Amino acid sequence: MRKTCIIVEDLPVAAAYTLNCCKKSGLLEVLQQFSNVEEALPYLNDNQVDLLFLDVEMPGANGFDLLDQLSHRPQVILTTSKEEYAYSAFEYHVLDFLKKPFTYKRFQEAVGKLERTSNSPSLSAKTGLEDSLFVKTDGKMVRLHHGDILYIESMGDYVKFVTAEKKYISHTTLKSLEDKVNKDMFLKVHRSFIINLSKIETIRENDLFIRGNEIPIGKTHRADVRKRLGLP
Amino acid sequence: MQPFINHNPFIFNKNIDGEFLFSLYENDFRYMEEIFSLSLDQVQKGITPVGEALRKGETNLAGSLIHKLKPSFGFVGMTHAEQLCAEFERACSEDIIFATDPEKIDPFLHALREAEQALKEELEKMKRYNLENNA
């Protein structure tokens, strides 16, 4: 069954291109297209859609203004030609970020994430703990919310979980954590580091900064980091 | 299935990245004609306001206008024009002196006009190609 979507984009060529990608995929039914936030907002608040393709810079209010005003949010794929918005994209927990002009293959990767998130609702419904993990530290089990974790660092046979308030040392391995953390929120950027993507403040070729902490980006992880952040 | 062999290939203008266009559209020249037409329309409408805003020193406005013009070049494989737009867009917010310097503005606008002309010619060529190949 096809998922429903709408396109909010003021540039006609970009809107036409996105529409064509949606039709070509066979997975999406485009219900409406809008060229500004003012027209899109009431439609989205009155209608249920699965996915929103959202441009950022438009006349009047911008894409982030729209997200702030939605009463209920569909999954969102941001489309923009400015890679600086990639960071805000993760702050808003969007599904993906497509830098225009994006290839059809890149489009398919983004839409594929919609399929994966909609195929795993049962896990969220069952446990209610999908947004956290338990770590054994100082003789007790501590629950850490994913959103509080800045990054995770390997220290030999131990792992350090760094939050804004505190650091937690646990006798475990980074490898075992890779399957436990939310893959949409976290990314391994180095053999010794897994980071929370939404906490990135600045990024350079070989490293990035989270709360003033310099974290290296391993050579073998660079391509993956750039891909996840939608960087060229 | 035999691989498709195009015996009448479309040769793109040297200012256009044909390989990149293939990654966007494969060999769908009918669809590409639609995209080129939409992009040309945007470019033709967009360059004059950009020039006016830059010459008046309205860099915020100019930056927004260039931001919209930039992908129009990108979607037609004009990566050089797209890159020039990206540089000027950045200058409008980070290097006002550069963005308001007539010695930088004039060559930038000249390059955009040249790209516009090349895009117009390419679209005409594509229309003829599609007619000849019944695409």
Coordinates of C-alpha atoms in Angstrom, one line a residue:
Chain A
M1 CA 0.0 0.0 0.0
R2 CA 1.3 3.4 -1.0
K3 CA 2.2 6.0 1.7
T4 CA 0.7 9.5 1.3
C5 CA 2.8 12.6 1.1
I6 CA 2.7 16.3 0.3
I7 CA 5.3 18.5 -1.1
V8 CA 6.0 22.0 0.2
E9 CA 8.3 23.7 -2.2
D10 CA 8.3 27.2 -3.8
L11 CA 10.8 26.5 -6.6
P12 CA 8.7 25.0 -9.5
V13 CA 11.6 22.9 -11.0
A14 CA 12.4 21.4 -7.5
A15 CA 8.7 20.7 -6.9
A16 CA 8.4 19.0 -10.4
Y17 CA 11.5 17.0 -9.8
T18 CA 10.3 15.8 -6.3
L19 CA 6.9 14.9 -7.7
N20 CA 8.5 12.9 -10.5
C21 CA 10.6 11.0 -8.0
C22 CA 7.6 10.2 -5.9
K23 CA 5.7 8.9 -8.9
K24 CA 8.7 6.9 -10.2
S25 CA 9.1 5.2 -6.8
G26 CA 5.6 3.7 -6.9
L27 CA 5.6 3.9 -3.1
L28 CA 4.1 7.3 -2.7
E29 CA 0.9 9.0 -3.5
V30 CA 1.3 12.8 -3.6
L31 CA -1.9 14.3 -2.2
Q32 CA -1.1 18.0 -2.5
Q33 CA 1.6 20.4 -3.4
F34 CA 2.1 23.8 -1.7
S35 CA 4.5 26.7 -2.4
N36 CA 4.4 28.3 1.0
V37 CA 3.9 27.5 4.7
E38 CA 0.8 29.6 5.0
E39 CA -1.2 27.3 2.7
A40 CA 0.4 24.1 3.8
L41 CA -0.1 24.5 7.5
P42 CA -4.0 24.3 7.7
Y43 CA -4.0 21.4 5.3
L44 CA -1.5 19.4 7.4
N45 CA -3.4 20.2 10.6
D46 CA -6.6 19.0 9.1
N47 CA -5.4 16.0 7.2
Q48 CA -3.3 12.9 8.0
V49 CA -0.3 12.3 5.8
D50 CA 2.5 9.9 6.2
L51 CA 5.3 12.0 4.8
L52 CA 6.1 15.6 4.2
F53 CA 8.8 16.8 1.7
L54 CA 9.6 20.2 3.0
D55 CA 11.8 23.0 1.6
V56 CA 13.3 25.3 4.2
E57 CA 13.6 28.8 2.7
M58 CA 10.3 30.0 1.2
P59 CA 8.6 33.3 1.0
G60 CA 7.1 34.2 4.4
A61 CA 7.5 31.6 7.0
N62 CA 10.2 28.9 6.6
G63 CA 10.1 25.2 6.8
F64 CA 11.1 25.1 10.5
D65 CA 8.4 27.5 11.3
L66 CA 5.9 25.1 9.8
L67 CA 7.3 22.2 11.9
D68 CA 7.0 24.3 15.0
Q69 CA 3.3 24.9 14.4
L70 CA 2.1 21.5 13.4
S71 CA -0.4 20.0 15.8
H72 CA 0.7 16.5 14.7
R73 CA 3.8 15.7 12.7
P74 CA 4.1 13.3 9.8
Q75 CA 7.6 12.0 9.0
V76 CA 9.6 14.8 7.3
I77 CA 12.2 14.8 4.6
L78 CA 13.8 18.2 4.4
T79 CA 14.9 19.4 0.9
T80 CA 17.2 22.4 0.6
S81 CA 20.3 23.5 -1.3
K82 CA 22.0 24.7 1.9
E83 CA 24.0 22.0 3.7
E84 CA 24.1 24.1 6.8
Y85 CA 20.5 23.1 7.5
A86 CA 21.6 19.5 7.9
Y87 CA 22.3 20.2 11.6
S88 CA 18.9 21.7 12.2
A89 CA 17.4 18.8 10.4
F90 CA 18.7 16.5 13.1
E91 CA 17.5 18.9 15.8
Y92 CA 14.1 18.5 14.4
H93 CA 14.5 14.7 14.2
V94 CA 13.5 14.6 10.5
L95 CA 13.7 11.4 8.6
D96 CA 16.3 12.6 6.2
F97 CA 17.9 15.7 4.6
L98 CA 18.1 15.9 0.8
K99 CA 20.4 18.5 -0.7
K100 CA 19.1 19.8 -3.9
P101 CA 19.6 18.7 -6.6
F102 CA 19.5 15.2 -5.3
T103 CA 19.7 12.0 -7.4
Y104 CA 16.9 9.6 -7.6
K105 CA 19.1 7.0 -5.8
R106 CA 19.5 9.4 -2.9
F107 CA 15.7 10.0 -2.9
Q108 CA 15.2 6.2 -2.7
E109 CA 17.5 6.0 0.3
A110 CA 15.6 8.7 2.1
V111 CA 12.1 7.2 1.4
G112 CA 13.5 3.7 2.4
K113 CA 13.9 5.1 5.9
L114 CA 10.1 5.7 6.0
E115 CA 9.5 2.1 5.2
R116 CA 11.9 1.0 8.0
T117 CA 10.3 3.3 10.6
S118 CA 6.8 2.3 9.7
N119 CA 7.8 -1.4 9.9
S120 CA 8.8 -1.2 13.5
P121 CA 6.0 0.4 15.4
S122 CA 5.3 -2.7 17.4
L123 CA 8.6 -2.4 19.3
S124 CA 7.8 1.2 20.3
A125 CA 4.3 0.2 21.4
K126 CA 5.4 -2.8 23.4
T127 CA 8.2 -1.5 25.6
G128 CA 7.9 2.3 25.8
L129 CA 11.6 2.1 26.4
E130 CA 12.8 2.6 22.9
D131 CA 14.1 6.0 23.7
S132 CA 16.5 4.9 26.4
L133 CA 19.0 2.2 27.5
F134 CA 20.1 0.8 30.8
V135 CA 23.8 0.9 31.7
K136 CA 25.4 -0.8 34.7
T137 CA 27.6 1.6 36.5
D138 CA 28.7 1.9 40.2
G139 CA 26.9 -1.3 41.0
K140 CA 23.5 -0.1 39.8
M141 CA 21.5 0.0 36.6
V142 CA 21.0 3.6 35.4
R143 CA 18.5 4.5 32.7
L144 CA 19.9 6.9 30.1
H145 CA 17.6 8.6 27.6
H146 CA 19.0 8.6 24.1
G147 CA 18.4 12.3 23.9
D148 CA 20.6 13.0 26.9
I149 CA 23.6 11.1 25.6
L150 CA 26.1 13.4 23.9
Y151 CA 28.5 10.6 22.8
I152 CA 29.9 7.3 23.8
E153 CA 33.6 6.6 24.0
S154 CA 35.4 3.3 24.2
M155 CA 38.0 2.9 26.9
G156 CA 39.5 -0.5 26.5
D157 CA 37.2 -3.0 28.3
Y158 CA 35.0 -0.1 29.4
V159 CA 32.7 2.5 27.8
K160 CA 32.1 6.0 28.9
F161 CA 28.6 7.5 28.3
V162 CA 28.8 11.3 28.3
T163 CA 25.8 13.4 29.1
A164 CA 25.6 17.2 29.7
E165 CA 25.5 16.6 33.5
K166 CA 27.6 13.5 34.1
K167 CA 29.8 10.8 32.7
Y168 CA 29.0 7.1 33.3
I169 CA 31.6 4.3 33.0
S170 CA 30.3 0.9 32.3
H171 CA 32.0 -2.5 31.7
T172 CA 30.9 -3.2 28.2
T173 CA 32.1 -2.7 24.7
L174 CA 31.3 -0.2 22.0
K175 CA 30.5 -3.1 19.6
S176 CA 27.7 -4.4 21.8
L177 CA 26.1 -0.9 22.0
E178 CA 26.0 -0.5 18.2
D179 CA 22.8 -2.5 18.0
K180 CA 21.2 -1.1 21.1
V181 CA 21.3 2.6 20.4
N182 CA 18.8 4.3 18.1
K183 CA 20.4 4.1 14.7
D184 CA 18.5 7.2 13.5
M185 CA 20.0 9.2 16.3
F186 CA 23.4 7.8 16.7
L187 CA 26.3 7.1 14.4
K188 CA 29.7 5.5 14.9
V189 CA 32.2 8.1 13.6
H190 CA 35.4 6.4 14.8
R191 CA 36.4 3.0 16.1
S192 CA 36.2 4.5 19.6
F193 CA 33.3 6.9 19.3
I194 CA 29.5 6.7 18.8
I195 CA 27.9 10.1 18.7
N196 CA 24.4 11.6 19.0
L197 CA 23.9 13.3 15.7
S198 CA 21.7 16.0 17.1
K199 CA 24.4 17.2 19.4
I200 CA 27.0 18.1 16.7
E201 CA 27.9 21.7 17.0
T202 CA 30.6 22.0 14.3
I203 CA 32.2 19.6 11.9
R204 CA 35.4 19.6 10.0
E205 CA 37.1 17.1 7.7
N206 CA 38.7 15.0 10.4
D207 CA 36.8 15.8 13.5
L208 CA 33.7 17.3 15.0
F209 CA 32.7 19.1 18.2
I210 CA 30.1 18.3 20.8
R211 CA 29.9 20.7 23.8
G212 CA 33.4 21.7 23.2
N213 CA 34.7 18.1 23.1
E214 CA 36.7 17.3 20.0
I215 CA 35.8 13.9 18.6
P216 CA 37.8 12.4 15.7
I217 CA 36.2 11.1 12.6
G218 CA 37.9 7.9 11.5
K219 CA 39.1 7.6 7.9
T220 CA 36.8 4.6 7.3
H221 CA 33.8 6.4 8.7
R222 CA 34.1 9.7 6.9
A223 CA 32.0 8.8 3.9
D224 CA 29.3 7.5 6.1
V225 CA 29.3 10.6 8.3
R226 CA 29.0 12.8 5.2
K227 CA 26.2 10.7 3.8
R228 CA 24.2 10.8 7.1
L229 CA 24.6 14.5 7.3
G230 CA 23.8 15.1 3.7
L231 CA 27.2 16.7 3.0
P232 CA 28.8 16.5 -0.4
Chain B
M1 CA 18.0 -8.3 -22.8
Q2 CA 20.3 -6.4 -25.1
P3 CA 21.9 -3.3 -23.6
F4 CA 20.5 -0.1 -24.9
I5 CA 22.9 1.5 -27.4
N6 CA 22.1 5.1 -28.2
H7 CA 23.1 5.6 -31.9
N8 CA 22.1 9.2 -31.8
P9 CA 23.5 10.5 -28.5
F10 CA 22.7 13.9 -27.3
I11 CA 25.9 15.9 -26.9
F12 CA 25.7 18.3 -24.0
N13 CA 27.1 21.8 -24.1
K14 CA 30.6 21.9 -22.4
N15 CA 29.1 24.0 -19.6
I16 CA 26.8 21.1 -18.6
D17 CA 27.8 18.1 -16.6
G18 CA 26.2 15.3 -18.7
E19 CA 27.3 12.6 -16.3
F20 CA 25.6 14.3 -13.4
L21 CA 22.4 14.8 -15.5
F22 CA 22.4 11.1 -16.3
S23 CA 22.4 10.4 -12.5
L24 CA 19.3 12.6 -12.2
Y25 CA 17.4 11.7 -15.3
E26 CA 19.1 8.7 -16.9
N27 CA 18.2 9.1 -20.6
D28 CA 14.7 10.5 -20.2
F29 CA 15.1 13.5 -22.5
R30 CA 11.4 14.2 -22.6
Y31 CA 11.4 14.7 -18.9
M32 CA 14.7 16.6 -19.1
E33 CA 13.1 19.0 -21.5
E34 CA 10.4 19.8 -18.9
I35 CA 13.1 20.4 -16.2
F36 CA 15.2 22.5 -18.5
S37 CA 12.2 24.6 -19.4
L38 CA 11.2 25.1 -15.8
S39 CA 14.8 26.0 -14.9
L40 CA 15.2 28.4 -17.8
D41 CA 12.0 30.2 -16.7
Q42 CA 13.3 30.6 -13.2
V43 CA 16.7 31.8 -14.4
Q44 CA 15.2 34.3 -16.8
K45 CA 13.1 35.8 -14.0
G46 CA 15.7 35.5 -11.3
I47 CA 18.9 37.2 -12.6
T48 CA 17.7 40.8 -12.9
P49 CA 16.3 41.0 -9.3
V50 CA 19.6 39.5 -8.0
G51 CA 21.5 42.2 -9.8
E52 CA 19.3 44.9 -8.5
A53 CA 19.5 43.7 -4.9
L54 CA 23.3 43.4 -5.1
R55 CA 23.8 46.8 -6.6
K56 CA 21.6 48.4 -3.9
G57 CA 23.6 46.6 -1.3
E58 CA 20.5 44.6 -0.1
T59 CA 22.6 41.6 0.7
N60 CA 19.9 39.7 2.7
L61 CA 17.5 40.0 -0.2
A62 CA 20.2 39.1 -2.7
G63 CA 21.2 36.1 -0.7
S64 CA 17.6 34.8 -0.6
L65 CA 17.2 35.4 -4.3
I66 CA 20.5 33.6 -5.2
H67 CA 19.5 30.7 -2.9
K68 CA 16.5 30.1 -5.1
L69 CA 18.4 30.6 -8.4
K70 CA 21.2 28.2 -7.4
P71 CA 19.3 24.9 -7.7
S72 CA 17.8 25.9 -11.0
F73 CA 21.3 25.7 -12.4
G74 CA 22.0 22.5 -10.4
F75 CA 19.0 20.7 -11.9
V76 CA 20.3 21.3 -15.4
G77 CA 23.9 20.2 -14.6
M78 CA 25.4 23.7 -14.8
T79 CA 27.6 23.1 -11.8
H80 CA 29.9 26.1 -12.4
A81 CA 27.0 28.6 -12.3
E82 CA 25.6 26.7 -9.3
Q83 CA 29.0 27.0 -7.5
L84 CA 29.2 30.8 -8.4
C85 CA 25.8 31.2 -6.8
A86 CA 26.8 29.3 -3.7
E87 CA 29.9 31.5 -3.3
F88 CA 27.9 34.7 -3.7
E89 CA 25.1 33.4 -1.4
R90 CA 27.7 32.8 1.3
A91 CA 29.3 36.2 0.7
C92 CA 25.9 37.9 1.2
S93 CA 25.9 36.6 4.8
E94 CA 29.6 36.3 5.6
D95 CA 31.5 38.8 3.5
I96 CA 29.4 41.9 2.8
I97 CA 32.4 43.7 1.3
F98 CA 32.9 41.1 -1.3
A99 CA 29.1 40.9 -2.1
T100 CA 28.8 44.6 -2.6
D101 CA 32.0 45.1 -4.6
P102 CA 31.0 46.1 -8.2
E103 CA 34.2 44.4 -9.5
K104 CA 32.8 41.1 -8.1
I105 CA 29.2 41.7 -8.9
D106 CA 29.6 42.5 -12.6
P107 CA 31.5 39.3 -13.5
F108 CA 29.1 37.3 -11.4
L109 CA 26.1 38.6 -13.3
H110 CA 27.9 38.3 -16.6
A111 CA 28.5 34.6 -15.9
L112 CA 24.9 34.1 -14.9
R113 CA 23.7 35.7 -18.2
E114 CA 26.1 33.5 -20.2
A115 CA 24.7 30.5 -18.3
E116 CA 21.2 31.6 -19.1
Q117 CA 22.0 31.9 -22.8
A118 CA 23.7 28.5 -22.8
L119 CA 20.6 27.0 -21.1
K120 CA 18.3 28.5 -23.6
E121 CA 20.3 27.1 -26.5
E122 CA 20.5 23.7 -24.8
L123 CA 16.7 23.6 -24.4
E124 CA 16.2 24.4 -28.1
K125 CA 18.6 21.7 -29.0
M126 CA 16.8 19.3 -26.8
K127 CA 13.4 20.1 -28.2
R128 CA 14.8 19.4 -31.7
Y129 CA 16.4 16.2 -30.5
N130 CA 13.2 15.0 -29.0
L131 CA 11.2 15.8 -32.1
E132 CA 13.7 14.0 -34.3
N133 CA 13.7 11.0 -32.0
N134 CA 10.0 11.0 -31.3
A135 CA 10.8 10.9 -27.5

